[in-house]
Amino acid sequence: MAVKFPEGFYWGGATAANQFEGAWDVDGRGPSVDDHFMGGSVEKPREITIDIDPNKLYPNHDGIDFYHHYKEDIALFAEMGFNMFRMSISWSRIFPTGMEDEPNEAGLAFYDKVFDELKKYNIEPLVTLSHYEMPYALVEKYNGWASRELIPLFEKYCQTVFERYKDKVTYWLTFNEINCGTSEMGALFETSMIQGFEGPASAITLTPQQCYQALHHQFVASGRVVRYAHEHYPQFKMGNMDCFILSYAATCDPVDVWTNECEMRRMNWFCSDVQVRGYYPSYSWRYFEEHDVKLQMEPGDLEDIKKGKVDFYTFSYYMSNIVGTHDVEQTAGNMTFGGKNPYLESTDWGWQIDPTGLRYALNQIYDRYQIPLMVVENGMGAKDEVTEDEKIHDDYRISYLKKHVTAMGEAIHDGVDLIGYTWWGPIDLVSAGTGEMRKRYGFIYVDKHDDGTGTYKRLRKDSFYAYQKIIKSNGTAGLE
Ligand code: BGP
């Protein structure tokens, strides 16, 4: 049966300010948390420093310099046929420390230019309000989302950008991969609780109490912001964003099946159950009891969560894992480690490639929530070779793309209300997990390297044309 995507389906790409804008200290921008992260690799975790050492390399400082290349880059996205572009706003470009009363006009003006450029090509922006980036001053003063004080500061920032861009942006996401906050490694990125910390990112220790308390603050912040948006800008569509790490039971031993169910709840369902349904799921109370979590709440918190339900559900999907109680070999993955599945192949970074899992995830999510879905990140990090005549033959990426688009077509045929797909890193950018440039996701190659060298020249890879063909036919051609 041929894959069929609905009319008006959104095709595009996804990015995050800290990973591609560069210009980290330009036009009044304040340092953001990720400006304190050095580069690493799978073997060597990213090093975090309290002070920024001019003799060290911080890859996010320059990113791929979208700040000065946005016109060229958006023209390339338009050439591929994008009708949606996911990006985030850098909070510290708008409020350099997060605590100013007045926003930084130069920062606001930059995003005006970006949105105007997108409009020129009829590309709809999808804006993440917080994508692993908060002003570092808020880490220093409040230890990130550990503190309730962040709620009003986040509200002020959101209200500022809502008012400024109300005629330019309709689709908004509150927190990127909020569910990563349920685990230590993810919480490091997601909740920025690294006050006074220096050393390898892997050395961070956080208790469940710290993680879930920080998440509670984010749920309240998200609820208030969504509610505010609905009341003041009825045209806005507000979404959540989860990192969906699908897991399968490693065996049919019922104990494995139950263990996996618990893992699916923790990793994939807990945060979206709160943000989509508007309340803490029934299973969370036992989990809190058994993990020594005592949430501190204030009157009105649960009401804010209830009144701030999202309109659509979005997620990233890269891979799947297996979970079980018997001997399970471990492999690396997105913000996590997980069991190795003997039926799947992996990328060079150990992420297991599972397009059928995407169809399965889409069905599971839609059955549970019955609201429109978007896949707002999916992609393959790989090492690319540039030939002498400046070509990049990335068949592996094309194959990954086709299989995942086919899986989405199947899910739509299954009855899932899927409305958009934005490939992660349509242009090469700095990896979040490892800080590497050589882990490339793009359809567009950027001449920028891990040692900081490079001309920033952009080149079209073979996958550029493959995606262009898929988009042009609205997913009916180019999948063979
Ligand atoms: C997601 C993040 C992105 C992105 C992507 C790929 O978890 O939302 O910011 O980076 O994963 O991960 P990585 O960059 O570690 O390869």
JSON list of N, CA and C and ligand atoms in Angstrom, two decimals, residues 16 19 131-132 176-177 241 243 316 318 334-335 351 377 424 430-434 439 441, ligand 1:
[
{"chain": "A", "resi": 16, "resn": "ALA", "atom": "N", "xyz": [18.59, 23.81, 17.26]},
{"chain": "A", "resi": 16, "resn": "ALA", "atom": "CA", "xyz": [18.52, 24.49, 18.55]},
{"chain": "A", "resi": 16, "resn": "ALA", "atom": "C", "xyz": [19.53, 25.63, 18.53]},
{"chain": "A", "resi": 19, "resn": "GLN", "atom": "N", "xyz": [23.19, 25.11, 19.51]},
{"chain": "A", "resi": 19, "resn": "GLN", "atom": "CA", "xyz": [23.98, 24.17, 18.73]},
{"chain": "A", "resi": 19, "resn": "GLN", "atom": "C", "xyz": [24.34, 24.69, 17.33]},
{"chain": "A", "resi": 131, "resn": "HIS", "atom": "N", "xyz": [15.47, 25.07, 24.79]},
{"chain": "A", "resi": 131, "resn": "HIS", "atom": "CA", "xyz": [16.10, 23.85, 24.26]},
{"chain": "A", "resi": 131, "resn": "HIS", "atom": "C", "xyz": [17.48, 23.70, 24.91]},
{"chain": "A", "resi": 132, "resn": "TYR", "atom": "N", "xyz": [17.52, 23.15, 26.10]},
{"chain": "A", "resi": 132, "resn": "TYR", "atom": "CA", "xyz": [18.77, 22.92, 26.81]},
{"chain": "A", "resi": 132, "resn": "TYR", "atom": "C", "xyz": [19.61, 24.19, 26.92]},
{"chain": "A", "resi": 176, "resn": "ASN", "atom": "N", "xyz": [12.22, 21.50, 25.48]},
{"chain": "A", "resi": 176, "resn": "ASN", "atom": "CA", "xyz": [12.73, 20.40, 24.67]},
{"chain": "A", "resi": 176, "resn": "ASN", "atom": "C", "xyz": [12.98, 19.16, 25.53]},
{"chain": "A", "resi": 177, "resn": "GLU", "atom": "N", "xyz": [12.51, 18.02, 25.06]},
{"chain": "A", "resi": 177, "resn": "GLU", "atom": "CA", "xyz": [12.79, 16.73, 25.70]},
{"chain": "A", "resi": 177, "resn": "GLU", "atom": "C", "xyz": [12.69, 16.81, 27.22]},
{"chain": "A", "resi": 241, "resn": "MET", "atom": "N", "xyz": [7.24, 18.59, 24.24]},
{"chain": "A", "resi": 241, "resn": "MET", "atom": "CA", "xyz": [8.29, 17.93, 23.45]},
{"chain": "A", "resi": 241, "resn": "MET", "atom": "C", "xyz": [8.97, 16.88, 24.31]},
{"chain": "A", "resi": 243, "resn": "CYS", "atom": "N", "xyz": [11.46, 13.23, 24.51]},
{"chain": "A", "resi": 243, "resn": "CYS", "atom": "CA", "xyz": [12.48, 12.39, 23.86]},
{"chain": "A", "resi": 243, "resn": "CYS", "atom": "C", "xyz": [11.95, 10.96, 23.97]},
{"chain": "A", "resi": 316, "resn": "SER", "atom": "N", "xyz": [11.01, 13.58, 19.83]},
{"chain": "A", "resi": 316, "resn": "SER", "atom": "CA", "xyz": [12.17, 13.18, 19.03]},
{"chain": "A", "resi": 316, "resn": "SER", "atom": "C", "xyz": [12.19, 11.67, 19.00]},
{"chain": "A", "resi": 318, "resn": "TYR", "atom": "N", "xyz": [14.88, 8.65, 17.60]},
{"chain": "A", "resi": 318, "resn": "TYR", "atom": "CA", "xyz": [16.12, 8.27, 16.91]},
{"chain": "A", "resi": 318, "resn": "TYR", "atom": "C", "xyz": [16.35, 6.77, 16.92]},
{"chain": "A", "resi": 334, "resn": "ASN", "atom": "N", "xyz": [20.61, 8.05, 22.83]},
{"chain": "A", "resi": 334, "resn": "ASN", "atom": "CA", "xyz": [20.30, 9.45, 23.01]},
{"chain": "A", "resi": 334, "resn": "ASN", "atom": "C", "xyz": [20.07, 9.78, 24.49]},
{"chain": "A", "resi": 335, "resn": "MET", "atom": "N", "xyz": [21.01, 10.46, 25.09]},
{"chain": "A", "resi": 335, "resn": "MET", "atom": "CA", "xyz": [20.93, 10.86, 26.50]},
{"chain": "A", "resi": 335, "resn": "MET", "atom": "C", "xyz": [20.79, 9.65, 27.43]},
{"chain": "A", "resi": 351, "resn": "TRP", "atom": "N", "xyz": [23.67, 4.15, 18.35]},
{"chain": "A", "resi": 351, "resn": "TRP", "atom": "CA", "xyz": [22.22, 4.35, 18.43]},
{"chain": "A", "resi": 351, "resn": "TRP", "atom": "C", "xyz": [21.55, 3.34, 17.49]},
{"chain": "A", "resi": 377, "resn": "GLU", "atom": "N", "xyz": [12.07, 15.68, 15.75]},
{"chain": "A", "resi": 377, "resn": "GLU", "atom": "CA", "xyz": [13.49, 15.33, 15.61]},
{"chain": "A", "resi": 377, "resn": "GLU", "atom": "C", "xyz": [13.56, 13.87, 15.21]},
{"chain": "A", "resi": 424, "resn": "TRP", "atom": "N", "xyz": [16.13, 16.15, 12.37]},
{"chain": "A", "resi": 424, "resn": "TRP", "atom": "CA", "xyz": [17.10, 16.83, 13.24]},
{"chain": "A", "resi": 424, "resn": "TRP", "atom": "C", "xyz": [18.37, 17.21, 12.46]},
{"chain": "A", "resi": 430, "resn": "VAL", "atom": "N", "xyz": [26.54, 21.34, 16.01]},
{"chain": "A", "resi": 430, "resn": "VAL", "atom": "CA", "xyz": [27.26, 20.76, 17.14]},
{"chain": "A", "resi": 430, "resn": "VAL", "atom": "C", "xyz": [26.37, 19.74, 17.85]},
{"chain": "A", "resi": 431, "resn": "SER", "atom": "N", "xyz": [26.91, 18.57, 18.11]},
{"chain": "A", "resi": 431, "resn": "SER", "atom": "CA", "xyz": [26.13, 17.54, 18.82]},
{"chain": "A", "resi": 431, "resn": "SER", "atom": "C", "xyz": [25.88, 17.98, 20.27]},
{"chain": "A", "resi": 432, "resn": "ALA", "atom": "N", "xyz": [24.69, 17.71, 20.75]},
{"chain": "A", "resi": 432, "resn": "ALA", "atom": "CA", "xyz": [24.38, 18.07, 22.14]},
{"chain": "A", "resi": 432, "resn": "ALA", "atom": "C", "xyz": [25.11, 17.13, 23.10]},
{"chain": "A", "resi": 433, "resn": "GLY", "atom": "N", "xyz": [25.01, 15.84, 22.81]},
{"chain": "A", "resi": 433, "resn": "GLY", "atom": "CA", "xyz": [25.53, 14.85, 23.74]},
{"chain": "A", "resi": 433, "resn": "GLY", "atom": "C", "xyz": [27.04, 14.86, 23.85]},
{"chain": "A", "resi": 434, "resn": "THR", "atom": "N", "xyz": [27.70, 14.92, 22.70]},
{"chain": "A", "resi": 434, "resn": "THR", "atom": "CA", "xyz": [29.16, 14.81, 22.73]},
{"chain": "A", "resi": 434, "resn": "THR", "atom": "C", "xyz": [29.89, 16.11, 22.37]},
{"chain": "A", "resi": 439, "resn": "LYS", "atom": "N", "xyz": [30.07, 14.37, 14.22]},
{"chain": "A", "resi": 439, "resn": "LYS", "atom": "CA", "xyz": [28.81, 13.61, 14.25]},
{"chain": "A", "resi": 439, "resn": "LYS", "atom": "C", "xyz": [27.79, 14.45, 13.48]},
{"chain": "A", "resi": 441, "resn": "TYR", "atom": "N", "xyz": [24.57, 15.37, 11.05]},
{"chain": "A", "resi": 441, "resn": "TYR", "atom": "CA", "xyz": [23.19, 14.96, 10.75]},
{"chain": "A", "resi": 441, "resn": "TYR", "atom": "C", "xyz": [22.69, 15.57, 9.44]},
{"chain": "B", "resi": 1, "resn": "BGP", "atom": "C1", "xyz": [18.24, 15.39, 21.09]},
{"chain": "B", "resi": 1, "resn": "BGP", "atom": "C2", "xyz": [18.38, 16.86, 21.33]},
{"chain": "B", "resi": 1, "resn": "BGP", "atom": "C3", "xyz": [19.04, 17.63, 20.25]},
{"chain": "B", "resi": 1, "resn": "BGP", "atom": "C4", "xyz": [20.04, 16.86, 19.43]},
{"chain": "B", "resi": 1, "resn": "BGP", "atom": "C5", "xyz": [19.72, 15.41, 19.22]},
{"chain": "B", "resi": 1, "resn": "BGP", "atom": "C6", "xyz": [20.87, 14.56, 18.71]},
{"chain": "B", "resi": 1, "resn": "BGP", "atom": "O1", "xyz": [18.29, 14.72, 22.31]},
{"chain": "B", "resi": 1, "resn": "BGP", "atom": "O2", "xyz": [17.11, 17.48, 21.50]},
{"chain": "B", "resi": 1, "resn": "BGP", "atom": "O3", "xyz": [19.50, 18.82, 20.80]},
{"chain": "B", "resi": 1, "resn": "BGP", "atom": "O4", "xyz": [21.31, 17.19, 19.66]},
{"chain": "B", "resi": 1, "resn": "BGP", "atom": "O5", "xyz": [19.23, 14.79, 20.37]},
{"chain": "B", "resi": 1, "resn": "BGP", "atom": "O6", "xyz": [21.73, 14.25, 19.76]},
{"chain": "B", "resi": 1, "resn": "BGP", "atom": "P1", "xyz": [23.29, 14.44, 19.66]},
{"chain": "B", "resi": 1, "resn": "BGP", "atom": "O7", "xyz": [23.49, 15.85, 19.29]},
{"chain": "B", "resi": 1, "resn": "BGP", "atom": "O8", "xyz": [23.80, 14.11, 21.00]},
{"chain": "B", "resi": 1, "resn": "BGP", "atom": "O9", "xyz": [23.73, 13.49, 18.62]}
]
